[in-house]
PDB file of C-alpha atoms in Angstrom:
ATOM      1  CA  ASN C   1       8.806   6.599  17.316  1.00 57.00           C
ATOM      2  CA  ALA C   2       9.232   2.947  16.417  1.00 72.00           C
ATOM      3  CA  GLY C   3       6.957   3.123  13.383  1.00 90.00           C
ATOM      4  CA  VAL C   4       4.408   0.486  12.446  1.00 94.00           C
ATOM      5  CA  MET C   5       5.502  -2.832  13.895  1.00 96.00           C
ATOM      6  CA  GLN C   6       4.466  -6.113  12.375  1.00 97.00           C
ATOM      7  CA  ASN C   7       5.261  -9.586  13.555  1.00 96.00           C
ATOM      8  CA  PRO C   8       6.262 -12.104  12.691  1.00 97.00           C
ATOM      9  CA  ARG C   9       8.301 -11.043   9.663  1.00 96.00           C
ATOM     10  CA  HIS C  10       8.076 -14.514   8.191  1.00 97.00           C
ATOM     11  CA  LEU C  11       5.475 -17.164   8.933  1.00 98.00           C
ATOM     12  CA  VAL C  12       5.291 -20.671   7.548  1.00 98.00           C
ATOM     13  CA  ARG C  13       2.117 -22.639   7.954  1.00 98.00           C
ATOM     14  CA  ARG C  14       0.937 -25.991   6.657  1.00 98.00           C
ATOM     15  CA  ARG C  15      -2.304 -26.154   4.755  1.00 97.00           C
ATOM     16  CA  GLY C  16      -5.233 -26.212   7.165  1.00 97.00           C
ATOM     17  CA  GLN C  17      -3.438 -24.433   9.992  1.00 98.00           C
ATOM     18  CA  GLU C  18      -4.246 -20.988  11.333  1.00 98.00           C
ATOM     19  CA  ALA C  19      -2.141 -17.894  10.748  1.00 98.00           C
ATOM     20  CA  ARG C  20      -2.148 -14.901  13.106  1.00 98.00           C
ATOM     21  CA  LEU C  21      -0.517 -11.698  11.961  1.00 98.00           C
ATOM     22  CA  ARG C  22       0.026  -8.824  14.364  1.00 98.00           C
ATOM     23  CA  CYS C  23       0.276  -5.095  13.778  1.00 97.00           C
ATOM     24  CA  SER C  24       1.045  -2.352  16.266  1.00 96.00           C
ATOM     25  CA  PRO C  25       0.359   1.095  14.779  1.00 94.00           C
ATOM     26  CA  MET C  26       2.558   4.106  15.197  1.00 91.00           C
ATOM     27  CA  LYS C  27       2.172   5.940  18.476  1.00 89.00           C
ATOM     28  CA  GLY C  28      -0.831   8.242  18.304  1.00 84.00           C
ATOM     29  CA  HIS C  29      -2.352   6.465  15.305  1.00 87.00           C
ATOM     30  CA  SER C  30      -5.804   5.009  15.838  1.00 87.00           C
ATOM     31  CA  HIS C  31      -6.533   3.867  12.271  1.00 90.00           C
ATOM     32  CA  VAL C  32      -5.168   0.594  10.947  1.00 93.00           C
ATOM     33  CA  TYR C  33      -5.347  -0.878   7.456  1.00 94.00           C
ATOM     34  CA  TRP C  34      -4.410  -4.301   6.172  1.00 96.00           C
ATOM     35  CA  TYR C  35      -3.264  -4.925   2.612  1.00 96.00           C
ATOM     36  CA  ARG C  36      -2.230  -8.087   0.820  1.00 96.00           C
ATOM     37  CA  GLN C  37       0.461  -8.221  -1.840  1.00 94.00           C
ATOM     38  CA  LEU C  38       0.640 -11.321  -3.985  1.00 89.00           C
ATOM     39  CA  PRO C  39       3.992 -12.048  -5.667  1.00 81.00           C
ATOM     40  CA  GLU C  40       4.747  -9.538  -8.417  1.00 76.00           C
ATOM     41  CA  GLU C  41       1.448  -7.716  -7.882  1.00 81.00           C
ATOM     42  CA  GLY C  42       0.231  -4.506  -6.317  1.00 84.00           C
ATOM     43  CA  LEU C  43      -1.298  -4.009  -2.904  1.00 92.00           C
ATOM     44  CA  LYS C  44      -4.924  -4.947  -2.424  1.00 93.00           C
ATOM     45  CA  PHE C  45      -6.982  -3.417   0.351  1.00 91.00           C
ATOM     46  CA  MET C  46      -8.413  -5.896   2.835  1.00 94.00           C
ATOM     47  CA  VAL C  47      -9.775  -4.125   5.895  1.00 94.00           C
ATOM     48  CA  TYR C  48      -9.814  -0.782   7.725  1.00 92.00           C
ATOM     49  CA  LEU C  49     -10.176  -0.701  11.509  1.00 93.00           C
ATOM     50  CA  GLN C  50     -10.286   1.721  14.346  1.00 91.00           C
ATOM     51  CA  LYS C  51     -10.042   0.720  17.959  1.00 89.00           C
ATOM     52  CA  GLU C  52     -12.755  -1.885  18.618  1.00 89.00           C
ATOM     53  CA  ASN C  53     -14.439  -1.149  15.283  1.00 92.00           C
ATOM     54  CA  ILE C  54     -14.282  -2.519  11.779  1.00 94.00           C
ATOM     55  CA  ILE C  55     -14.884   0.453   9.511  1.00 90.00           C
ATOM     56  CA  ASP C  56     -14.619  -1.239   6.130  1.00 89.00           C
ATOM     57  CA  GLU C  57     -13.991  -4.899   5.393  1.00 91.00           C
ATOM     58  CA  SER C  58     -14.998  -4.820   1.748  1.00 89.00           C
ATOM     59  CA  GLY C  59     -11.665  -6.301   0.667  1.00 90.00           C
ATOM     60  CA  MET C  60     -11.720  -9.279   2.998  1.00 94.00           C
ATOM     61  CA  PRO C  61     -12.457 -12.715   1.584  1.00 94.00           C
ATOM     62  CA  LYS C  62     -15.848 -13.855   2.810  1.00 90.00           C
ATOM     63  CA  GLU C  63     -14.551 -16.951   4.559  1.00 95.00           C
ATOM     64  CA  ARG C  64     -11.574 -17.845   6.755  1.00 97.00           C
ATOM     65  CA  PHE C  65     -10.326 -14.254   7.181  1.00 98.00           C
ATOM     66  CA  SER C  66     -11.069 -12.010  10.126  1.00 97.00           C
ATOM     67  CA  ALA C  67      -9.507  -8.929  11.701  1.00 97.00           C
ATOM     68  CA  GLU C  68      -9.741  -7.124  14.981  1.00 96.00           C
ATOM     69  CA  PHE C  69      -8.233  -4.098  16.673  1.00 95.00           C
ATOM     70  CA  PRO C  70      -8.963  -4.397  20.383  1.00 93.00           C
ATOM     71  CA  LYS C  71      -8.933  -1.586  22.907  1.00 90.00           C
ATOM     72  CA  GLU C  72      -5.603  -2.840  24.193  1.00 90.00           C
ATOM     73  CA  GLY C  73      -2.952  -4.519  22.135  1.00 92.00           C
ATOM     74  CA  PRO C  74      -2.157  -4.886  18.461  1.00 95.00           C
ATOM     75  CA  SER C  75      -4.445  -5.401  15.516  1.00 97.00           C
ATOM     76  CA  ILE C  76      -4.698  -9.051  14.502  1.00 98.00           C
ATOM     77  CA  LEU C  77      -5.346 -10.467  11.060  1.00 98.00           C
ATOM     78  CA  ARG C  78      -6.417 -14.069  11.388  1.00 98.00           C
ATOM     79  CA  ILE C  79      -6.526 -16.589   8.590  1.00 98.00           C
ATOM     80  CA  GLN C  80      -8.112 -19.906   9.389  1.00 98.00           C
ATOM     81  CA  GLN C  81      -7.466 -23.140   7.499  1.00 98.00           C
ATOM     82  CA  VAL C  82      -4.819 -21.593   5.283  1.00 98.00           C
ATOM     83  CA  VAL C  83      -4.448 -22.673   1.669  1.00 97.00           C
ATOM     84  CA  ARG C  84      -1.542 -22.263  -0.757  1.00 95.00           C
ATOM     85  CA  GLY C  85      -3.239 -19.256  -2.353  1.00 94.00           C
ATOM     86  CA  ASP C  86      -2.965 -17.360   0.944  1.00 96.00           C
ATOM     87  CA  SER C  87       0.813 -17.190   0.501  1.00 96.00           C
ATOM     88  CA  ALA C  88       1.574 -13.489   0.173  1.00 96.00           C
ATOM     89  CA  ALA C  89       3.035 -10.502   1.933  1.00 96.00           C
ATOM     90  CA  TYR C  90       0.573  -8.889   4.321  1.00 97.00           C
ATOM     91  CA  PHE C  91       1.217  -5.244   5.080  1.00 96.00           C
ATOM     92  CA  CYS C  92      -0.314  -3.206   7.822  1.00 96.00           C
ATOM     93  CA  ALA C  93      -0.440   0.583   7.724  1.00 93.00           C
ATOM     94  CA  SER C  94      -1.619   3.206  10.161  1.00 90.00           C
ATOM     95  CA  SER C  95      -2.719   6.836  10.102  1.00 85.00           C
ATOM     96  CA  PRO C  96      -3.600   9.328  12.820  1.00 82.00           C
ATOM     97  CA  ASN C  97      -7.108   9.873  11.528  1.00 73.00           C
ATOM     98  CA  ARG C  98      -9.238   9.666   8.428  1.00 68.00           C
ATOM     99  CA  GLY C  99      -7.559  12.322   6.394  1.00 65.00           C
ATOM    100  CA  ASP C 100      -5.432  12.895   3.379  1.00 60.00           C
ATOM    101  CA  TYR C 101      -2.385  11.149   4.660  1.00 72.00           C
ATOM    102  CA  GLY C 102      -0.105   8.758   2.959  1.00 75.00           C
ATOM    103  CA  TYR C 103       0.109   5.710   5.113  1.00 81.00           C
ATOM    104  CA  THR C 104       3.115   4.513   6.986  1.00 86.00           C
ATOM    105  CA  PHE C 105       3.475   0.822   6.229  1.00 92.00           C
ATOM    106  CA  GLY C 106       4.976  -1.801   8.466  1.00 95.00           C
ATOM    107  CA  SER C 107       7.657  -4.158   7.193  1.00 94.00           C
ATOM    108  CA  GLY C 108       5.076  -6.798   6.413  1.00 96.00           C
ATOM    109  CA  THR C 109       4.561 -10.435   7.258  1.00 97.00           C
ATOM    110  CA  ARG C 110       5.500 -12.882   4.546  1.00 96.00           C
ATOM    111  CA  LEU C 111       3.209 -15.864   4.863  1.00 97.00           C
ATOM    112  CA  THR C 112       4.188 -19.083   3.164  1.00 97.00           C
ATOM    113  CA  VAL C 113       1.741 -21.972   3.121  1.00 97.00           C
ATOM    114  CA  VAL C 114       3.347 -25.335   2.486  1.00 97.00           C
TER     115      VAL C 114
ATOM    116  CA  GLY A   1     -14.855   1.286  -6.131  1.00 72.00           C
ATOM    117  CA  GLU A   2     -11.925   2.867  -7.867  1.00 81.00           C
ATOM    118  CA  ASN A   3      -9.855   1.371 -10.684  1.00 88.00           C
ATOM    119  CA  VAL A   4      -6.262   2.541 -11.008  1.00 94.00           C
ATOM    120  CA  GLU A   5      -4.206   1.580 -14.047  1.00 95.00           C
ATOM    121  CA  GLN A   6      -0.455   2.068 -14.189  1.00 96.00           C
ATOM    122  CA  HIS A   7       1.976   2.064 -17.115  1.00 96.00           C
ATOM    123  CA  PRO A   8       4.501   0.899 -18.003  1.00 97.00           C
ATOM    124  CA  SER A   9       4.911  -2.265 -15.954  1.00 95.00           C
ATOM    125  CA  THR A  10       8.684  -2.214 -16.500  1.00 97.00           C
ATOM    126  CA  LEU A  11      10.986   0.665 -17.354  1.00 98.00           C
ATOM    127  CA  SER A  12      14.725   0.756 -17.953  1.00 98.00           C
ATOM    128  CA  VAL A  13      16.620   4.033 -18.247  1.00 98.00           C
ATOM    129  CA  GLN A  14      20.256   5.044 -18.385  1.00 98.00           C
ATOM    130  CA  GLU A  15      21.636   6.728 -15.313  1.00 98.00           C
ATOM    131  CA  GLY A  16      21.071  10.458 -15.585  1.00 97.00           C
ATOM    132  CA  ASP A  17      18.046  10.156 -17.839  1.00 97.00           C
ATOM    133  CA  SER A  18      14.456  10.892 -16.767  1.00 98.00           C
ATOM    134  CA  ALA A  19      11.784   8.332 -15.956  1.00 98.00           C
ATOM    135  CA  VAL A  20       8.037   8.888 -16.253  1.00 98.00           C
ATOM    136  CA  ILE A  21       5.352   6.619 -14.854  1.00 98.00           C
ATOM    137  CA  LYS A  22       1.693   7.219 -15.651  1.00 98.00           C
ATOM    138  CA  CYS A  23      -1.506   6.293 -13.851  1.00 97.00           C
ATOM    139  CA  THR A  24      -5.157   6.745 -14.631  1.00 97.00           C
ATOM    140  CA  TYR A  25      -8.103   6.496 -12.281  1.00 95.00           C
ATOM    141  CA  SER A  26     -11.780   5.966 -12.907  1.00 93.00           C
ATOM    142  CA  ASP A  27     -13.676   7.755 -10.155  1.00 89.00           C
ATOM    143  CA  SER A  28     -13.783  11.544 -10.230  1.00 87.00           C
ATOM    144  CA  ALA A  29     -14.430  11.464  -6.466  1.00 86.00           C
ATOM    145  CA  SER A  30     -10.793  10.502  -5.857  1.00 89.00           C
ATOM    146  CA  ASN A  31      -9.007  13.414  -4.234  1.00 88.00           C
ATOM    147  CA  TYR A  32      -5.648  12.218  -2.964  1.00 91.00           C
ATOM    148  CA  PHE A  33      -2.876  10.489  -4.898  1.00 94.00           C
ATOM    149  CA  PRO A  34       0.238   9.138  -3.167  1.00 94.00           C
ATOM    150  CA  TRP A  35       3.206   7.427  -4.774  1.00 96.00           C
ATOM    151  CA  TYR A  36       5.134   4.649  -3.072  1.00 96.00           C
ATOM    152  CA  LYS A  37       8.559   3.163  -3.714  1.00 97.00           C
ATOM    153  CA  GLN A  38       9.165  -0.450  -2.784  1.00 94.00           C
ATOM    154  CA  GLU A  39      12.595  -2.019  -2.846  1.00 94.00           C
ATOM    155  CA  LEU A  40      12.888  -5.769  -3.069  1.00 90.00           C
ATOM    156  CA  GLY A  41      11.658  -7.444   0.102  1.00 87.00           C
ATOM    157  CA  LYS A  42      10.939  -4.164   1.860  1.00 91.00           C
ATOM    158  CA  ARG A  43       7.944  -2.081   2.815  1.00 92.00           C
ATOM    159  CA  PRO A  44       6.343   0.440   0.455  1.00 92.00           C
ATOM    160  CA  GLN A  45       7.532   3.914   1.335  1.00 93.00           C
ATOM    161  CA  LEU A  46       5.714   7.128   0.551  1.00 93.00           C
ATOM    162  CA  ILE A  47       7.853   9.328  -1.688  1.00 96.00           C
ATOM    163  CA  ILE A  48       5.458  12.058  -2.793  1.00 96.00           C
ATOM    164  CA  ASP A  49       1.755  12.802  -2.860  1.00 94.00           C
ATOM    165  CA  ILE A  50      -0.633  15.262  -4.447  1.00 94.00           C
ATOM    166  CA  ARG A  51      -4.086  16.463  -3.600  1.00 90.00           C
ATOM    167  CA  SER A  52      -6.811  17.144  -6.118  1.00 85.00           C
ATOM    168  CA  ASN A  53      -6.678  20.887  -5.667  1.00 85.00           C
ATOM    169  CA  VAL A  54      -3.085  21.005  -6.938  1.00 84.00           C
ATOM    170  CA  GLY A  55      -1.805  20.409 -10.449  1.00 91.00           C
ATOM    171  CA  GLU A  56       1.854  19.777  -9.755  1.00 95.00           C
ATOM    172  CA  LYS A  57       4.183  19.128  -6.850  1.00 94.00           C
ATOM    173  CA  LYS A  58       7.945  18.853  -6.800  1.00 96.00           C
ATOM    174  CA  ASP A  59      10.454  17.518  -4.297  1.00 94.00           C
ATOM    175  CA  GLN A  60      14.052  17.682  -5.496  1.00 96.00           C
ATOM    176  CA  ARG A  61      14.373  15.159  -8.360  1.00 97.00           C
ATOM    177  CA  ILE A  62      10.811  13.891  -8.030  1.00 98.00           C
ATOM    178  CA  ALA A  63       7.678  15.577  -9.322  1.00 98.00           C
ATOM    179  CA  VAL A  64       4.068  14.561  -9.681  1.00 98.00           C
ATOM    180  CA  THR A  65       1.480  16.071 -12.026  1.00 97.00           C
ATOM    181  CA  LEU A  66      -2.270  15.683 -11.877  1.00 96.00           C
ATOM    182  CA  ASN A  67      -4.846  16.250 -14.616  1.00 95.00           C
ATOM    183  CA  LYS A  68      -8.253  16.029 -12.959  1.00 92.00           C
ATOM    184  CA  THR A  69     -10.169  16.469 -16.186  1.00 93.00           C
ATOM    185  CA  ALA A  70      -8.428  13.553 -17.855  1.00 94.00           C
ATOM    186  CA  LYS A  71      -8.206  11.615 -14.570  1.00 95.00           C
ATOM    187  CA  HIS A  72      -4.541  10.859 -14.838  1.00 95.00           C
ATOM    188  CA  PHE A  73      -1.439  11.575 -12.810  1.00 97.00           C
ATOM    189  CA  SER A  74       2.222  10.975 -13.434  1.00 98.00           C
ATOM    190  CA  LEU A  75       5.484  10.557 -11.553  1.00 98.00           C
ATOM    191  CA  HIS A  76       8.590  12.170 -13.000  1.00 98.00           C
ATOM    192  CA  ILE A  77      12.080  11.298 -11.779  1.00 98.00           C
ATOM    193  CA  THR A  78      14.902  13.389 -13.218  1.00 97.00           C
ATOM    194  CA  GLU A  79      18.638  12.679 -13.194  1.00 98.00           C
ATOM    195  CA  THR A  80      17.993   9.065 -12.265  1.00 98.00           C
ATOM    196  CA  GLN A  81      20.490   7.200 -10.112  1.00 97.00           C
ATOM    197  CA  PRO A  82      20.980   3.454  -9.583  1.00 96.00           C
ATOM    198  CA  GLU A  83      19.423   3.736  -6.122  1.00 96.00           C
ATOM    199  CA  ASP A  84      16.180   4.824  -7.790  1.00 97.00           C
ATOM    200  CA  SER A  85      15.811   1.229  -9.025  1.00 98.00           C
ATOM    201  CA  ALA A  86      12.706  -0.186  -7.329  1.00 97.00           C
ATOM    202  CA  VAL A  87       9.033  -0.865  -7.919  1.00 95.00           C
ATOM    203  CA  TYR A  88       6.861   2.255  -7.864  1.00 97.00           C
ATOM    204  CA  PHE A  89       3.161   2.194  -7.056  1.00 96.00           C
ATOM    205  CA  CYS A  90       0.614   4.918  -7.600  1.00 96.00           C
ATOM    206  CA  ALA A  91      -2.579   5.026  -5.570  1.00 94.00           C
ATOM    207  CA  ALA A  92      -5.852   6.929  -5.361  1.00 93.00           C
ATOM    208  CA  ARG A  93      -8.132   7.598  -2.454  1.00 89.00           C
ATOM    209  CA  LEU A  94     -11.842   8.160  -2.837  1.00 78.00           C
ATOM    210  CA  SER A  95     -13.090  11.106  -0.835  1.00 71.00           C
ATOM    211  CA  ASN A  96     -16.479   9.660  -0.059  1.00 64.00           C
ATOM    212  CA  THR A  97     -15.569   6.234   1.279  1.00 64.00           C
ATOM    213  CA  GLY A  98     -13.284   4.840   3.905  1.00 66.00           C
ATOM    214  CA  ASN A  99      -9.654   5.698   3.994  1.00 74.00           C
ATOM    215  CA  GLN A 100      -8.437   2.870   1.823  1.00 81.00           C
ATOM    216  CA  PHE A 101      -6.205   3.408  -1.164  1.00 88.00           C
ATOM    217  CA  TYR A 102      -6.581   1.750  -4.534  1.00 90.00           C
ATOM    218  CA  PHE A 103      -3.156   0.868  -5.879  1.00 93.00           C
ATOM    219  CA  GLY A 104      -1.859   0.500  -9.377  1.00 94.00           C
ATOM    220  CA  THR A 105      -0.085  -2.708 -10.343  1.00 92.00           C
ATOM    221  CA  GLY A 106       3.377  -1.205 -10.083  1.00 94.00           C
ATOM    222  CA  THR A 107       6.246  -0.196 -12.344  1.00 96.00           C
ATOM    223  CA  SER A 108       9.585  -1.915 -11.986  1.00 96.00           C
ATOM    224  CA  LEU A 109      12.204   0.759 -12.691  1.00 98.00           C
ATOM    225  CA  THR A 110      15.775  -0.216 -13.469  1.00 98.00           C
ATOM    226  CA  VAL A 111      18.411   2.490 -13.721  1.00 98.00           C
ATOM    227  CA  ILE A 112      21.400   1.230 -15.689  1.00 97.00           C
ATOM    228  CA  PRO A 113      24.732   2.662 -14.532  1.00 94.00           C
TER     229      PRO A 113
END
């Protein structure tokens, strides 16, 4: 089992560009979560998805951020018109269902906006 | 939502000593409390968890205690080793919402050889 796969590991974008972060959950996991970690801070929940459904996006900024988890393929976190404040580590996690499980996190994507 | 507070933010101990990290939560509906260890530049990794129907759980040198009445839970690491040096995060999950966790702000533990 390859675990939760995220790519790219590092992403550099200029202000105003778009960033696309990908997450493939563990085999058999149908629940995906995105978290953001600012430098020297804890993890903040962004969005919770199941296949083709957004279950909870209460942690997503109202503008420029969107997420999807299509029937086929990885989950995508998309950030439009990036700004310097978007620079952070973005972690994806997955679980087999909505239960009392500790997540398995991916290795993260470190986004740097220059 | 839930508010999780974690203390201390930094902790230094001599190798072989014990380390204790404490967290409090605000919502009595929280029912699951995992702890994660994150080494520099790496992913958070689950090291132990506890459910609300249990007061204590132990796994070798690591233990977690939960006081539901006081709404606090703690991580105890005994016989610390240099490889225990990392940032530790506590988290709480509300039972009546989605499956997201609310994380504490982390404790940077340094074990001095």
